[in-house]
Coordinates of C-alpha atoms in Angstrom, one line a residue:
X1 CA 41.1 -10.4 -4.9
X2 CA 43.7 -12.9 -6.0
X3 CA 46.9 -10.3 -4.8
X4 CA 44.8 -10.0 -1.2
X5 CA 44.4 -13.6 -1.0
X6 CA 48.1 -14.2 -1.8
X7 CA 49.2 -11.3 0.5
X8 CA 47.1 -13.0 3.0
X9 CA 49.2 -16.5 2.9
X10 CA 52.5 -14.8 2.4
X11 CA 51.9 -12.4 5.6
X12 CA 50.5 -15.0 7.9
X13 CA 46.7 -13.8 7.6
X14 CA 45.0 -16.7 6.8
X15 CA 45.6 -20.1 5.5
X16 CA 43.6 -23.0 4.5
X17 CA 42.9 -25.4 6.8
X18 CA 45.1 -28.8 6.9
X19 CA 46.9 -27.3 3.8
X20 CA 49.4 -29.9 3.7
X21 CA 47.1 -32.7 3.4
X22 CA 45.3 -30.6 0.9
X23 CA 42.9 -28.6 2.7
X24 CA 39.3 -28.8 3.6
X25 CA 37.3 -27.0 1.5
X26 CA 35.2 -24.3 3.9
X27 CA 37.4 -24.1 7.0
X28 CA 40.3 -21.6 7.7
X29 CA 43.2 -21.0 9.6
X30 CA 44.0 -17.5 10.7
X31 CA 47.6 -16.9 10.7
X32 CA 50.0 -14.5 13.3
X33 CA 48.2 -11.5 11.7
X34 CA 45.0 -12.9 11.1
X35 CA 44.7 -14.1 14.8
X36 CA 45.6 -10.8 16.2
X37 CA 43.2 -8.4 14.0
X38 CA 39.8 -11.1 13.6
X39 CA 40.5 -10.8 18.2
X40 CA 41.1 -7.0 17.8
X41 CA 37.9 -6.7 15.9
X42 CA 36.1 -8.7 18.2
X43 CA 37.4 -6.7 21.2
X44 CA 36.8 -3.8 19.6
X45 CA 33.2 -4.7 18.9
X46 CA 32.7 -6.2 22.4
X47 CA 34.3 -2.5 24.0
X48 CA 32.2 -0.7 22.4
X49 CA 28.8 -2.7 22.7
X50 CA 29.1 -4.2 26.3
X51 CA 32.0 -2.9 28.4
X52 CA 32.5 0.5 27.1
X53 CA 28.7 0.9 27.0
X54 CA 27.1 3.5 29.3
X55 CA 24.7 2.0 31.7
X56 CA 23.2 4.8 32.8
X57 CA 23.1 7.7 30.4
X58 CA 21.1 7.6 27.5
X59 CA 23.2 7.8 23.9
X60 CA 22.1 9.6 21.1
X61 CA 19.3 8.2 19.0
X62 CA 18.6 5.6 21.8
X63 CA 14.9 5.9 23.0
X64 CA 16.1 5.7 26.7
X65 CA 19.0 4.6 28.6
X66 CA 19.5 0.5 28.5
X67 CA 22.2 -2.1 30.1
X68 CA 24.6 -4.5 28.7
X69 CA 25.4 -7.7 29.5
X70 CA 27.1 -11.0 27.5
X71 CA 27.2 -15.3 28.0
X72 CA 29.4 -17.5 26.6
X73 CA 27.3 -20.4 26.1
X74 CA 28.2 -24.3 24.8
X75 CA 28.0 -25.0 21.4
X76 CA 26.7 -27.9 22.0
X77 CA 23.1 -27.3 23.6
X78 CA 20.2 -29.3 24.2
X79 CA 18.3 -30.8 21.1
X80 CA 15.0 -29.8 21.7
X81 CA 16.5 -25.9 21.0
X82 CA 16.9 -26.8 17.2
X83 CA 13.5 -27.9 17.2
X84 CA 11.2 -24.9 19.2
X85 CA 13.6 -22.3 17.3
X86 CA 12.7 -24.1 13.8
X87 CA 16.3 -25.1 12.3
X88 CA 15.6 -28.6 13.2
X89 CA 12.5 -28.8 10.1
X90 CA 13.4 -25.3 8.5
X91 CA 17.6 -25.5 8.5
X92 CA 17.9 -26.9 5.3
X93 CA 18.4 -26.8 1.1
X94 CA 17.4 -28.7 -1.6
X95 CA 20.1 -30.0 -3.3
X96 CA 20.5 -32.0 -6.8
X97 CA 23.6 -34.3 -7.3
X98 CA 25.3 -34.8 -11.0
X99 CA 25.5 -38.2 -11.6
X100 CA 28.5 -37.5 -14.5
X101 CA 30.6 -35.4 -12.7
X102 CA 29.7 -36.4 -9.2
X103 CA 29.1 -32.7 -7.9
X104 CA 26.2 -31.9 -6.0
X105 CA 24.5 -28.2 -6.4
X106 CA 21.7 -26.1 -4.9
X107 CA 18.8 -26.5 -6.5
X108 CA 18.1 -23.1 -6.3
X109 CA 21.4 -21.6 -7.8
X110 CA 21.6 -23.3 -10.9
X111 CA 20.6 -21.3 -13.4
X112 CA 20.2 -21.8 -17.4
X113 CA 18.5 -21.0 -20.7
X114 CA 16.7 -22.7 -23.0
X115 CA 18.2 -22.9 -26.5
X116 CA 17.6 -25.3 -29.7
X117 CA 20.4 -26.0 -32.0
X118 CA 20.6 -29.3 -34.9
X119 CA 16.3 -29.7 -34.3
X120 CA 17.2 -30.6 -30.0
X121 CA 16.2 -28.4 -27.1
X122 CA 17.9 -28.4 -23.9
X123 CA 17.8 -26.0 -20.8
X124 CA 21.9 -25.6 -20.4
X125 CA 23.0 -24.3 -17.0
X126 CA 25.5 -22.9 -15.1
X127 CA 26.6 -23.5 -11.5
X128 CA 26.6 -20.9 -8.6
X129 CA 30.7 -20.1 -8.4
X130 CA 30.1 -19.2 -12.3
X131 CA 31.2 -15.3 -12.5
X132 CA 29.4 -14.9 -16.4
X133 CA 26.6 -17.5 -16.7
X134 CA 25.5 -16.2 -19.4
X135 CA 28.8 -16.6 -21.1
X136 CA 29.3 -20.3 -19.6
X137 CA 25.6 -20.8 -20.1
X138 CA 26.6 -20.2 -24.3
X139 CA 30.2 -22.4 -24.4
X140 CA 28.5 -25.2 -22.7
X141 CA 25.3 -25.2 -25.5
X142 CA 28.0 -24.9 -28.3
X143 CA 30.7 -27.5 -26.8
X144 CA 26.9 -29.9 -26.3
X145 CA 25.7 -29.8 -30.2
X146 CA 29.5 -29.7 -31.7
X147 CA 29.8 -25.9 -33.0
X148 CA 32.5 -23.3 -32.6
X149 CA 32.6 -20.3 -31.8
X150 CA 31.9 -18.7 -34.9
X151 CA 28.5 -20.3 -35.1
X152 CA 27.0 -19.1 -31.9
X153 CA 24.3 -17.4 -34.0
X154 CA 22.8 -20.5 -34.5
X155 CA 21.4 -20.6 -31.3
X156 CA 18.5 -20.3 -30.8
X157 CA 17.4 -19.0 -27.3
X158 CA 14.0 -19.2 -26.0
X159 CA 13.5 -17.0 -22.8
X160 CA 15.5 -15.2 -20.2
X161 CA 18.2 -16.7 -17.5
X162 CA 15.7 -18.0 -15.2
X163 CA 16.8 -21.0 -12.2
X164 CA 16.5 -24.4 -12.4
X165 CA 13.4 -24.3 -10.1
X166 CA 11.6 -23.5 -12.8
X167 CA 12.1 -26.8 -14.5
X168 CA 10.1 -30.1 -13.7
X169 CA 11.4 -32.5 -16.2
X170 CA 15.2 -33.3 -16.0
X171 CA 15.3 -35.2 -18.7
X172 CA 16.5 -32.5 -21.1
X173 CA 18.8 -30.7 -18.1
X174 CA 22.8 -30.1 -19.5
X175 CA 24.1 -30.0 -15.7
X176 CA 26.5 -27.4 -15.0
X177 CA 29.6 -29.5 -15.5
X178 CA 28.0 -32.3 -17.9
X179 CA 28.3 -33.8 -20.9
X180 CA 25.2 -35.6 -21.2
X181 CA 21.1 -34.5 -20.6
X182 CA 19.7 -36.0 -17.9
X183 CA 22.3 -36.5 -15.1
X184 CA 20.7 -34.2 -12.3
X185 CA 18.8 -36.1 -9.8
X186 CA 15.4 -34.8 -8.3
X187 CA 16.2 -32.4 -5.3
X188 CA 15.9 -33.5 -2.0
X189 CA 16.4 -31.7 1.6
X190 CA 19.9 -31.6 2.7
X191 CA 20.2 -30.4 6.6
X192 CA 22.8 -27.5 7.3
X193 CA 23.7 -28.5 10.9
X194 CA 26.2 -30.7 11.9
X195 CA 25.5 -33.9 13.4
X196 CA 27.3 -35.3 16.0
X197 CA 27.0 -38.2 19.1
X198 CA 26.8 -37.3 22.9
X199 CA 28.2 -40.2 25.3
X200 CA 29.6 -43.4 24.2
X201 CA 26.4 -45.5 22.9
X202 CA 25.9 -43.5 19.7
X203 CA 22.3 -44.4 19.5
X204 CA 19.4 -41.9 18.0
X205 CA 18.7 -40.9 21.4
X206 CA 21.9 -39.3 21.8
X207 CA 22.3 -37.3 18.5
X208 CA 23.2 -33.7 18.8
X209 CA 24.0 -30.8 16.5
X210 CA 26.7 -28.3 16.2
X211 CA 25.2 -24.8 16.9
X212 CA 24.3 -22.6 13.6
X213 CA 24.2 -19.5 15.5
X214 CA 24.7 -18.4 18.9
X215 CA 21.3 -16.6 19.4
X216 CA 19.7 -19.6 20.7
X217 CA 21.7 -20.0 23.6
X218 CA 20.7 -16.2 24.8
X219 CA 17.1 -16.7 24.7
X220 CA 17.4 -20.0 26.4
X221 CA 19.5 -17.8 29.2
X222 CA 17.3 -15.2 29.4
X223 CA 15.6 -15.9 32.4
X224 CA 18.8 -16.8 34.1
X225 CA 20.0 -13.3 33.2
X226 CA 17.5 -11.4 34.7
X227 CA 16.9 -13.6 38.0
X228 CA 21.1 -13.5 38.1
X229 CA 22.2 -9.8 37.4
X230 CA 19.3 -8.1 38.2
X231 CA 19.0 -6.5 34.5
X232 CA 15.5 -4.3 33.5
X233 CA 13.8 -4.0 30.1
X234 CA 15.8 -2.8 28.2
X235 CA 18.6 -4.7 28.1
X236 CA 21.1 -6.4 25.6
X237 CA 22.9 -10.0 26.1
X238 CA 25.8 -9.7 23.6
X239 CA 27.9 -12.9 22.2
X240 CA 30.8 -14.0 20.8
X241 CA 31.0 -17.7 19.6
X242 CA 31.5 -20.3 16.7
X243 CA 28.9 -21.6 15.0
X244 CA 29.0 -24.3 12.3
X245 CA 26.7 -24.6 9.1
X246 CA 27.1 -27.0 6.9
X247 CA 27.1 -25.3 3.3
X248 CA 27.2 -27.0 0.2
X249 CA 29.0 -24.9 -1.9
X250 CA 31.2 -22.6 0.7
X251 CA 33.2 -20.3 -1.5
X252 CA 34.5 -16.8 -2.1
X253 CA 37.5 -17.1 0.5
X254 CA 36.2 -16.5 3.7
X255 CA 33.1 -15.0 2.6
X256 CA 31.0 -18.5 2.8
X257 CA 32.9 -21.1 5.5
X258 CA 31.7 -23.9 7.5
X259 CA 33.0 -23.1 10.4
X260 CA 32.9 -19.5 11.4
X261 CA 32.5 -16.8 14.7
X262 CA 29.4 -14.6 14.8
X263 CA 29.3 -11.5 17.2
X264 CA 25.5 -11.1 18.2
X265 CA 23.2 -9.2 20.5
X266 CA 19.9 -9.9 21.6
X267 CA 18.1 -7.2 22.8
X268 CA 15.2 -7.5 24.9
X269 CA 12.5 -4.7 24.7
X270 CA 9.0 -3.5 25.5
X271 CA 6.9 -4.1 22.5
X272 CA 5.4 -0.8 22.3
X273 CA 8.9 0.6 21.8
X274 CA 10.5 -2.2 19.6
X275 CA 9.9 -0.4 16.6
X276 CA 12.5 2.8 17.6
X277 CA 14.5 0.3 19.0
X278 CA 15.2 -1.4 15.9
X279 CA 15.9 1.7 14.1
X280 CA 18.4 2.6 16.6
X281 CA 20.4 -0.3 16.3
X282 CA 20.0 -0.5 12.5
X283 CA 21.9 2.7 12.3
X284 CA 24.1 2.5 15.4
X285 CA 25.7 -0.3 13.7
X286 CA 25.8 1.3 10.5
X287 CA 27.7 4.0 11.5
X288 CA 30.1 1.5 13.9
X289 CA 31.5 -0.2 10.5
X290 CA 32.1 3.6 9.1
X291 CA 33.9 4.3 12.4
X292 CA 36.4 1.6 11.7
X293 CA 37.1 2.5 8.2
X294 CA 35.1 1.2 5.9
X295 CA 33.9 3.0 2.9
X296 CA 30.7 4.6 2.6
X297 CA 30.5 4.5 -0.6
X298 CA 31.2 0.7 -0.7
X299 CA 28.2 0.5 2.0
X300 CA 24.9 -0.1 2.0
X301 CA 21.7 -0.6 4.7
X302 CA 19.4 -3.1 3.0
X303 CA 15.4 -2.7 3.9
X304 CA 14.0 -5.7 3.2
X305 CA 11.2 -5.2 1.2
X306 CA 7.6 -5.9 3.5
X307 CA 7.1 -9.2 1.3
X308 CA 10.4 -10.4 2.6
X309 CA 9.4 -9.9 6.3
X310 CA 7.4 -12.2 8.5
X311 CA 4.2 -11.0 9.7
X312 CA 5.7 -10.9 13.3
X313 CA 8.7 -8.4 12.1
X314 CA 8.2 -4.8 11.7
X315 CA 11.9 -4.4 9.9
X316 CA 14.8 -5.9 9.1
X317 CA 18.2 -4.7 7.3
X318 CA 20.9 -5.6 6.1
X319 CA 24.3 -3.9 6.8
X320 CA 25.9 -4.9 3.2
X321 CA 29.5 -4.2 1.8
X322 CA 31.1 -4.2 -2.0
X323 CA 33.1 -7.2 -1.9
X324 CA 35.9 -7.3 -4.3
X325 CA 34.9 -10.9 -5.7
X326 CA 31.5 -9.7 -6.5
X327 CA 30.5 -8.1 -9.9
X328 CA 30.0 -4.4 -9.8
X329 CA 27.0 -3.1 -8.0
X330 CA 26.6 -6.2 -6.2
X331 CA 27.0 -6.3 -2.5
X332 CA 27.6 -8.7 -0.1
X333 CA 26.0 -8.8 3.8
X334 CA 28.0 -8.3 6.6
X335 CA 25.3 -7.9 9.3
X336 CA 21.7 -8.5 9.4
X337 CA 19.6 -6.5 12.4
X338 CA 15.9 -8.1 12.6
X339 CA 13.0 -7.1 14.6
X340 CA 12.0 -10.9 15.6
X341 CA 9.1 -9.9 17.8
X342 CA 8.4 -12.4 20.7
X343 CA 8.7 -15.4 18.2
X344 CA 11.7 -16.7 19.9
X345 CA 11.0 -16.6 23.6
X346 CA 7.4 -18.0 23.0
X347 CA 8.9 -20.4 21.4
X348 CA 11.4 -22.0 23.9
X349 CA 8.2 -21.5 26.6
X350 CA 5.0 -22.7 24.3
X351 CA 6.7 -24.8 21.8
X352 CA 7.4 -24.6 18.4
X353 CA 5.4 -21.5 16.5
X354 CA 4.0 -21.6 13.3
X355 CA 5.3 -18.2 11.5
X356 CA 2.2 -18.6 8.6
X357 CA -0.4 -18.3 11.8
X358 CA -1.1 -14.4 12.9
X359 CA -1.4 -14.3 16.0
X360 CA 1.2 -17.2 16.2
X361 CA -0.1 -20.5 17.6
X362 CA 1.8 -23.3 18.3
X363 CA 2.2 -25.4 15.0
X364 CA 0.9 -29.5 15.7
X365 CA 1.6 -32.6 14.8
X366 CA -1.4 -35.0 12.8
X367 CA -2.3 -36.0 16.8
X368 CA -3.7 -32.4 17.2
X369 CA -0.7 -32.2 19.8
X370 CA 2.3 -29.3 20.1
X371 CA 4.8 -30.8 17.2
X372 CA 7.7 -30.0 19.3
X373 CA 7.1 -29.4 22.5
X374 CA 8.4 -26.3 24.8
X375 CA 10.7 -26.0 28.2
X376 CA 7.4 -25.2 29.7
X377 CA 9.5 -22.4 31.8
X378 CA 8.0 -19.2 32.1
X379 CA 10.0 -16.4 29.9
X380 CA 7.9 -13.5 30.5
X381 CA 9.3 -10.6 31.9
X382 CA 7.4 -8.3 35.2
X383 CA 8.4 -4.3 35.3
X384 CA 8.8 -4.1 39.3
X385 CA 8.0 -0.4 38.8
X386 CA 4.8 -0.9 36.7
X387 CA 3.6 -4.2 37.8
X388 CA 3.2 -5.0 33.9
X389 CA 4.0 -8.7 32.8
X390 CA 4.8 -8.5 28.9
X391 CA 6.8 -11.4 26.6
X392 CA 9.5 -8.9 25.1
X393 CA 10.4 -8.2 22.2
X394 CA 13.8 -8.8 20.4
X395 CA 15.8 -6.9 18.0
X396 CA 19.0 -9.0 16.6
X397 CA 22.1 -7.5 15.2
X398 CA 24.1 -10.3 13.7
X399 CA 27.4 -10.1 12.9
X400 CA 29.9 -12.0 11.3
X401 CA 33.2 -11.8 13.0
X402 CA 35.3 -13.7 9.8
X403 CA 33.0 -11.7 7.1
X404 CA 34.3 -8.4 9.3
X405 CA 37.3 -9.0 8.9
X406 CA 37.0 -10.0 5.4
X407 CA 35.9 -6.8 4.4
X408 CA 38.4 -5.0 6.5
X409 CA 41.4 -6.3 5.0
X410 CA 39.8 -6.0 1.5
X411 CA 39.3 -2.2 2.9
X412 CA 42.5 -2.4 3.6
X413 CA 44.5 -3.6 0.5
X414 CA 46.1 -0.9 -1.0
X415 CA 48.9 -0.1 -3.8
X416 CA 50.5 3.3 -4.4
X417 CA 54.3 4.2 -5.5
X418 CA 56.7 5.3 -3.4
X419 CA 60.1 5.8 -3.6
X420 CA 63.2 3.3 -2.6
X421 CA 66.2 3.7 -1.2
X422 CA 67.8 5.2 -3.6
X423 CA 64.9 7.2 -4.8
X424 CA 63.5 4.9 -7.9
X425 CA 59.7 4.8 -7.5
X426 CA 58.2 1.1 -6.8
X427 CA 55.0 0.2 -5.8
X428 CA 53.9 -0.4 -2.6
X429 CA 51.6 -2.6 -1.5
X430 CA 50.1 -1.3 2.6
X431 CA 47.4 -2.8 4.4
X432 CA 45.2 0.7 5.7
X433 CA 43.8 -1.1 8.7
X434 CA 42.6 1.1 11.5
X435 CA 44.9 1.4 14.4
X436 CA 42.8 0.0 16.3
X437 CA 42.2 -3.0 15.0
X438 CA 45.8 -3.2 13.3
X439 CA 47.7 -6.6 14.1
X440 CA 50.9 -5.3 15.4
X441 CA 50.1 -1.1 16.6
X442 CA 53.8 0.1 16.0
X443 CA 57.3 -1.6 15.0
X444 CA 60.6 -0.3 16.6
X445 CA 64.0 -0.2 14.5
X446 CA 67.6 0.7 15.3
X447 CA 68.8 2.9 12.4
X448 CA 71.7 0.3 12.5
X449 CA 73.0 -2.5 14.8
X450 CA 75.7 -0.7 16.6
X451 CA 76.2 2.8 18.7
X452 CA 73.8 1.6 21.7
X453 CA 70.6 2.5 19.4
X454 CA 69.6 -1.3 19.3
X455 CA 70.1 -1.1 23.3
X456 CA 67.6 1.6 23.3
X457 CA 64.9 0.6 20.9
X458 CA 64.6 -2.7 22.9
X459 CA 63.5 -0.7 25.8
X460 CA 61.5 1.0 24.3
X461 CA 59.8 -2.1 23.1
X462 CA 59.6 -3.5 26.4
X463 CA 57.9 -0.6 27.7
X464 CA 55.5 -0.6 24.9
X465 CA 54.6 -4.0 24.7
X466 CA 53.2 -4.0 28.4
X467 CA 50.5 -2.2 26.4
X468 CA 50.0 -3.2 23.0
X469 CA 51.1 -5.3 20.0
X470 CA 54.3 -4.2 18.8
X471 CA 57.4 -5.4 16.8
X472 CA 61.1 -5.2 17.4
X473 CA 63.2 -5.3 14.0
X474 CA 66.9 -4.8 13.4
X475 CA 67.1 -7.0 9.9
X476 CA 67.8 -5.3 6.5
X477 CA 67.5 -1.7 5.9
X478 CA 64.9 0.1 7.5
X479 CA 63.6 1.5 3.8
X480 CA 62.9 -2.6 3.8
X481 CA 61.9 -2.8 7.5
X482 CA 59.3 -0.1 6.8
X483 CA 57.9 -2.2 3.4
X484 CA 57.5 -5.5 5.5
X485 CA 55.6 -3.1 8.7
X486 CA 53.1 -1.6 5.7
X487 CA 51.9 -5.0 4.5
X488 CA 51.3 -6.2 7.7
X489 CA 49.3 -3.3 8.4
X490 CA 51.6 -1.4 11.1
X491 CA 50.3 1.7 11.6
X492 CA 53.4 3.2 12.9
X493 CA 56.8 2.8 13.0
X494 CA 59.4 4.5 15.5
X495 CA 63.2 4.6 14.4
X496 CA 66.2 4.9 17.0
X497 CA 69.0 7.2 15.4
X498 CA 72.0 8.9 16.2
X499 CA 70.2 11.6 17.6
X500 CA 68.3 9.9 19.6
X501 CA 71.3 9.3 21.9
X502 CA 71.8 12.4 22.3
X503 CA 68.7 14.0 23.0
X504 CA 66.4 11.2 23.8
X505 CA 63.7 11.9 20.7
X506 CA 63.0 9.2 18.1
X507 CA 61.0 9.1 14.9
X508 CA 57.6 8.3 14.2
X509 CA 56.8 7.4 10.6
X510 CA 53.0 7.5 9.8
X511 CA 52.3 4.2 7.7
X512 CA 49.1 6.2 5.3
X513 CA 50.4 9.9 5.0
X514 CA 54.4 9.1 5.5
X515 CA 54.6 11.7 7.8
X516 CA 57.5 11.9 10.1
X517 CA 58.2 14.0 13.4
X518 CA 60.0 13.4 16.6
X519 CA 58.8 12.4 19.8
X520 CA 60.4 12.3 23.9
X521 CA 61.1 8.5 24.1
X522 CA 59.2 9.2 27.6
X523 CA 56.2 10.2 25.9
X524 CA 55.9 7.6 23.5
X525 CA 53.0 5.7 25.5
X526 CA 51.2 8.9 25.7
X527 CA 51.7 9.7 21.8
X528 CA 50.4 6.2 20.4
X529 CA 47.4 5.7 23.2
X530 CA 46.3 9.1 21.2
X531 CA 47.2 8.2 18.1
X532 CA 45.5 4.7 18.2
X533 CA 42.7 5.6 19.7

């Protein structure tokens, strides 16, 4: 993980935001490369979910023929959304703070172990980023009553690693980066969305939030979609937008960031048929992250267990990938798809449901009266060809487009030996990245700056860059050229020679197998719109 994050900096991936002040911890900067493949993978996504769908056939493992459709909607909405879809009382963590090392935590991923040592028990812990806790959970007990290493035996342990949850007196807490007992305060809700001002009063009345997801603005659009394009159940809304969370302890590179870019779809259904509608997308974007290279056997779809699901949900996965910076076994999500019933759109019509009632009622304040109150607006939905009137239901595959491309490039990262120049085997570091999503989709070299070949590789990169992505180089020798094109993730490269002159053919060099053959210069477009895909 540390050579990807380096490559990553070094390449013009990704760097951390206001860097030269120091950075920010939880916000990112993608790079040359970075911006290039994190748009390719959301174009790619949005091809082949919206405009590349098929309206009017019916795709395999899809219960019947549907319609897609996307918004691009403010990320700064309307209050009263935060509060009917529940992030406004729900949105939030309990957090402790240290009062030693002035570091606050979740209160949840702390965990510890009581042990006794010198006639004094203490629960020590260890903080969330901590890889062994175990191990830290031990040095921190040993550096606490004054022994070495040597003594660890005198520990005394008393129960499993369980989380600081389980503990109601602080008193006799070692916080993760303490000292002393007793420095963790009491938890207390800390809200995930960002607050901000709308106008230039700055009063109560005009406090607003960040968005935390996009979803929200869909179902507050739905009925705008139908009355305005004419849609029919089924149908998808698909979006692409930032959304901002406030995390407390964003970490693992991208993994966990403050600012980030989700790719959803919310798709609207009958409710007799939600059920084989969920499955369908469940598996349809499964096999979508397959298609784009990642490894099956570093992918897994999550059921959530029936105790994890609310009452109103008849499934939801998780779409989970083997992150490098996890321990083995462990995996990571990547995209959650939910069956969410009609909780949402009653919602933004009735007011704000009460998930623990079933059937749903609106919950209420002590007044007897709707705690937060509905648009009032009428989000049902009538089948002209029927006549029924039903609330549909929704099934939500979110995506994260910065967690996407996370895993690509980690997918991606790849080390063999090759040989140089001259024939001595090195090791090569090449980004696999599917050509489709690659940064730059071919580079063009003259063998050498002289003969006319530089004259006719920069045609041939004008003609190809009406197109795609690609790179003109003429620095160093192409053995070099060639390195610089593989960690940037290049899929091809096509080299100008002496021949080439003569019979109008150049090379193309296949960045995984090494393959080289010859191509018409006339049929280059032809040969990469077949090779890329």
């Amino acid at each position: 993980m540390e050579k990807l994050v380096s490559l990553c900096k070094r390449r013009g991936f990704m760097f951390q935001s206001s860097e030269i002040y120091g950075g920010i911890n939880g916000f990112w900067d993608y790079g040359p490369l970075g911006v290039e493949l994190k748009r390719n993978i959301k174009d790619a996504w949005w091809k082949d979910m919206v405009t590349g769908h098929d309206d009017i056939g019916q795709l395999p493992g899809a219960p019947s023929p549907y319609e897609m459709t996307g918004l691009d909607c403010t990320i700064i909405m309307h209050p009263q959304v935060w509060k009917c879809s529940g992030h406004y009382d729900l949105f939030h963590d309990y957090m402790v703070d240290c009062r030693e090392s002035k570091k606050r935590y979740r209160h949840d991923q702390i965990q510890g172990r009581w042990v006794e040592a010198k006639g004094k028990k203490i629960f020590a812990t260890a903080g969330s980023d901590s890889e062994s806790p175990e191990a830290d959970i031990e040095r921190q007990a040993l550096k606490f009553f004054g022994m070495r290493s040597k003594n660890a035996d005198e520990l005394k342990w008393d129960g499993a690693l369980v989380s600081l949850t389980t503990v109601e007196d602080f008193d006799q807490v070692l916080g993760p980066d303490a000292k002393t007992l007793g420095t963790l305060t009491p938890p207390r809700e800390f809200n995930l969305m960002f607050k901000t001002t709308i106008g230039a009063l700055g009063g109560e009345a005009d406090a607003a939030f960040l968005r935390p997801e996009t979803a929200q603005g869909i179902f507050v659009n739905f009925k705008n979609v139908v009355d305005s394009s004419r849609v029919r159940v089924p149908f998808g809304i698909a979006q692409v937008g930032k959304s901002f969370r406030n995390e407390i302890t964003p970490r693992n590179f991208t993994f966990r960031s403050r600012e980030f870019e989700q790719m959803e779809i919310e798709f609207f259904c009958h409710p007799d048929s939600s059920p084989e509608w969920y499955k369908y997308w469940r598996d349809r974007r499964y096999q979508w992250y397959l298609e784009m290279g990642l490894d099956e056997k570093k992918l897994i779809l999550r059921e959530h267990h029936a105790e994890e699901l609310a009452h109103y949900s008849t499934g939801t996965a998780d779409i989970e990938y083997a992150f490098p910076f996890l321990p083995e076994g462990e995996y990571g999500e990547l995209e959650g798809i939910a069956h969410r019933g009609d909780f949402d759109l009653r919602s933004h019509m009735e007011g704000k449901l009460d998930p623990a009632t079933n059937p749903m009622t609106v919950e209420l304040n002590e007044e007897g009266k709707p705690k937060h109150r509905g648009s009032g607006k009428d989000l049902s939905y009538r089948d002209d060809l029927s006549g029924e009137r039903f609330i549909p239901h929704v099934i939500e595959p979110s995506a994260g487009a910065d967690r996407a491309t996370l895993a690509f490039l980690c997918e991606a990262y790849t080390e063999d030996e090759q040989p140089d120049d001259k024939g001595k085997m090195q090791t090569r570091v090449v980004m696999k990245l599917h050509p489709r999503i690659a940064p730059i989709k071919a580079a063009i070299f003259p063998l050498v700056k002289k003969d006319g070949m530089p004259e006719m590789a920069q045609d041939i990169y004008r003609t190809l860059k009406k197109s795609w992505n690609v790179f003109y180089d003429e620095k160093g020798a192409v053995g070099r050229r060639y390195r610089r094109q593989d960690e940037a993730g290049t899929p091809f490269c096509i080299t100008v020679d002496g021949d080439s002159l003569k019979d109008q053919t150049v090379t193309i060099r296949h960045r995984d197998t090494l393959d080289q053959w010859r191509v018409k210069a006339d049929d280059l477009t032809d040969e990469l719109r077949k090779l890329i895909g």
